[in-house]
Every structure is written in structure tokens, then in C-alpha cells.
Amino acid sequence: VSDRPSDPRTSAEDFRAYYFRDHAPGMPSRAEMEKLAPLLTPEVRAQFEAAIQAHECHLAKVGNSEPPLVQGDLLTSLFEGASSGGVGKITTETSRAIAEMHWIYGTSELNAKPVNWTDALLLAREDGHWRVADIELRGQWDFAQKGLLSERLTALAETCR
């Protein structure tokens, strides 16, 4: 991520590159957040920080006797995450944009054909830079993760006080 002004498509492509290069399932580690943070608005960074603190609090209290607060992919609708994908249609309105992210989870032993879905990056322009202000999880199947990432992060932050 550079300091030069960006456009919504470039920001969405940067998020996609991060996802396939650096993202791991579960709650992001602090090292992973260093790579993700420049792509996010300050508000979303703060939400992640609060959720990570709750995650660390939970681990300190229960150790390995309980599963972590976040299992599976936090950034897409599919628990397993995406194995490929790209940026689709982008709708821009003044300082806001919606970037459709077309994701694919490939075949596996349990899944005879690929799963395709579309989530959306909600982008905001701040100081000439487009950053992720939220992610709308749009999965339409049973057990899909749905809703806004910000809502999930806020709920996670409340779990360990």
C-alpha cells in the first residue's frame, strides 16, 4: 500500500492481494494486522484491535480448554474462506464505494464442485485514500456468515471483559 492517492478498484485489488498473500483463518495475529491495517479505515482498525484484545483475554482465561473465539474465515461468507477470487463491479458515490468481491472455494474431498459467492467491500475515501470501512458478508446458503464485519467485531469485543 503506497502513500499516493488511490481509487476504489486499486484499494479492492490491494485487499484481494492481502487476502491471498497474508490472510489466515481465525482472528488476525498482530503481525497480520500490521499488513491489514493500512487497508482499513481508523474505525475498523479500532474494531479489530478491540476484538483482538477480547480474543487474547479469552485465550488467557481458558487456554486450550475451549476453542478460540473466531474459527474459520473472518473476512468472507464461507467458513473455509476463498481459494480464488477477484474484484467485480464497483459503484462509487462521492466519498463512498461498494466493491463486489467474487470469491470461489475450489473442489475438495467434501465438496465436488466449487462454491461461488459475492461479498462486498464498503470503501470510504479519507485524505485521498480509499480504505475498507466494512465488509458485507452476502452468503446465501445455510450456515453462511452474513451481515457486516463491523457487527461481528463489535460482538467479539464484548465477549471478554
C-alpha atoms as one frame of an Amber mdcrd trajectory, in Angstrom:
protein
   0.000   0.000   0.000   1.512   3.297  -1.032   1.038   6.842   0.188  -0.114
   8.023  -3.235  -3.855   8.687  -3.666  -5.832   5.615  -4.613  -9.063   4.723
  -6.360 -11.701   2.178  -5.237 -10.583  -0.552  -7.667  -6.950  -0.291  -6.598
  -7.963  -0.495  -2.936 -10.148  -3.542  -3.605  -7.297  -5.180  -5.563  -4.926
  -4.419  -2.662  -7.381  -6.127  -0.283  -7.609  -9.139  -2.620  -3.791  -9.352
  -2.774  -3.583  -9.159   1.022  -6.242 -11.863   1.365  -4.388 -14.402  -0.776
  -0.864 -13.451   0.312  -1.164 -12.836   4.076  -4.603 -13.757   5.442  -5.104
 -16.801   7.663  -8.333 -18.191   9.152  -9.412 -17.052  12.594  -8.659 -13.828
  14.403  -5.787 -11.973  12.749  -2.499 -12.045  14.630  -0.842  -8.751  15.488
   1.699  -9.399  12.696  -1.143  -9.980  10.231  -2.844  -6.780  11.411   0.285
  -4.800  10.543  -0.298  -5.838   6.929  -4.087  -5.433   7.007  -4.279  -2.131
   8.930  -3.180   0.185   6.069  -6.133  -1.104   4.009  -8.680  -0.215   6.732
 -10.275   2.972   7.985  -9.236   4.026  11.509 -12.668   2.940  12.813 -12.296
  -0.604  11.503  -8.724  -0.802  12.784 -10.045   0.142  16.239 -12.769  -2.518
  16.000 -10.179  -5.144  15.094  -7.962  -4.019  17.982 -10.843  -4.386  20.469
 -11.744  -7.820  19.049  -8.103  -8.965  19.198  -7.882  -7.826  22.833 -11.012
  -9.857  23.631  -9.544 -12.834  21.777  -6.319 -12.578  23.796  -8.314 -12.155
  27.023 -10.342 -15.267  26.196  -7.198 -17.294  25.490  -5.624 -16.134  28.762
  -8.712 -17.233  30.710  -9.396 -20.605  29.080  -6.117 -21.655  27.475  -6.728
 -24.620  25.206  -9.758 -25.860  27.161 -12.138 -24.047  24.767 -11.970 -23.234
  21.072 -10.862 -19.750  20.037 -13.500 -17.021  19.684 -13.078 -16.994  15.914
 -12.813 -20.132  13.857 -12.766 -20.137  10.098 -12.557 -17.165   7.797 -13.464
 -13.799   9.288 -13.323 -11.840   6.010 -15.661 -13.822   3.724 -19.052 -15.530
   3.958 -17.619 -19.047   3.727 -16.149 -20.654   6.861 -13.399 -22.254   4.768
 -12.581 -18.960   3.054 -11.848 -18.437  -0.616  -9.278 -20.247  -2.726  -9.510
 -17.724  -5.565 -11.446 -14.624  -6.486 -11.394 -11.163  -7.920 -12.837  -7.693
  -7.859 -16.123  -7.225  -9.695 -18.391  -4.249 -10.192 -17.597  -1.069  -8.282
 -20.228   1.547  -7.506 -18.898   4.926  -6.377 -20.809   7.777  -4.783 -18.777
  10.808  -3.632 -16.650   9.508  -0.717 -18.157   6.003  -0.533 -17.850   2.994
  -2.818 -19.010  -0.612  -2.910 -16.641  -3.136  -4.465 -18.125  -6.538  -5.198
 -15.701  -9.321  -4.386 -16.340 -12.509  -6.345 -14.983 -15.411  -4.353 -14.546
 -19.100  -5.184 -13.795 -22.020  -2.917 -12.474 -24.850  -5.060 -13.287 -28.526
  -5.032 -12.175 -30.764  -2.190 -12.847 -34.238  -0.833 -16.063 -32.957   0.748
 -17.063 -30.547  -1.992 -17.500 -31.977  -5.503 -17.945 -28.621  -7.214 -16.697
 -25.108  -6.475 -18.687 -22.706  -4.326 -19.087 -19.221  -5.835 -20.360 -16.175
  -3.989 -20.143 -12.403  -3.820 -19.379 -10.317  -0.754 -18.846  -6.549  -0.812
 -16.138  -4.238   0.442 -17.650  -0.998   1.695 -14.989   1.598   0.982 -14.577
   5.134   2.275 -12.327   7.881   0.916 -10.282   9.642   3.572  -7.435  12.033
   2.785  -7.295  10.880  -0.828  -7.123   7.181   0.062  -9.867   4.607  -0.357
  -9.937   2.183   2.568 -12.164  -0.656   3.739 -14.812   0.769   6.071 -16.667
  -2.541   6.412 -17.292  -5.855   4.681 -20.796  -7.002   3.828 -20.967 -10.794
   4.003 -23.608 -11.773   1.463 -23.556 -15.585   1.502 -26.969 -17.048   0.628
 -26.586 -20.655   1.808 -27.376 -22.300   5.135 -24.660 -21.587   7.708 -23.152
 -18.746   5.652 -21.607 -15.920   7.624 -23.885 -12.957   6.941 -24.133  -9.309
   7.851 -21.447  -6.723   8.439 -17.949  -7.496   9.639 -18.158  -4.451  11.940
 -21.124  -6.006  13.774 -19.209  -9.234  14.255 -16.102  -7.423  15.512 -18.189
  -5.365  17.953 -19.858  -8.518  19.303 -16.471 -10.236  19.671 -15.063  -7.260
  21.573 -17.843  -7.663  24.163 -17.051 -11.324  24.896 -14.201 -10.965  27.348
 -14.081  -8.088  29.788
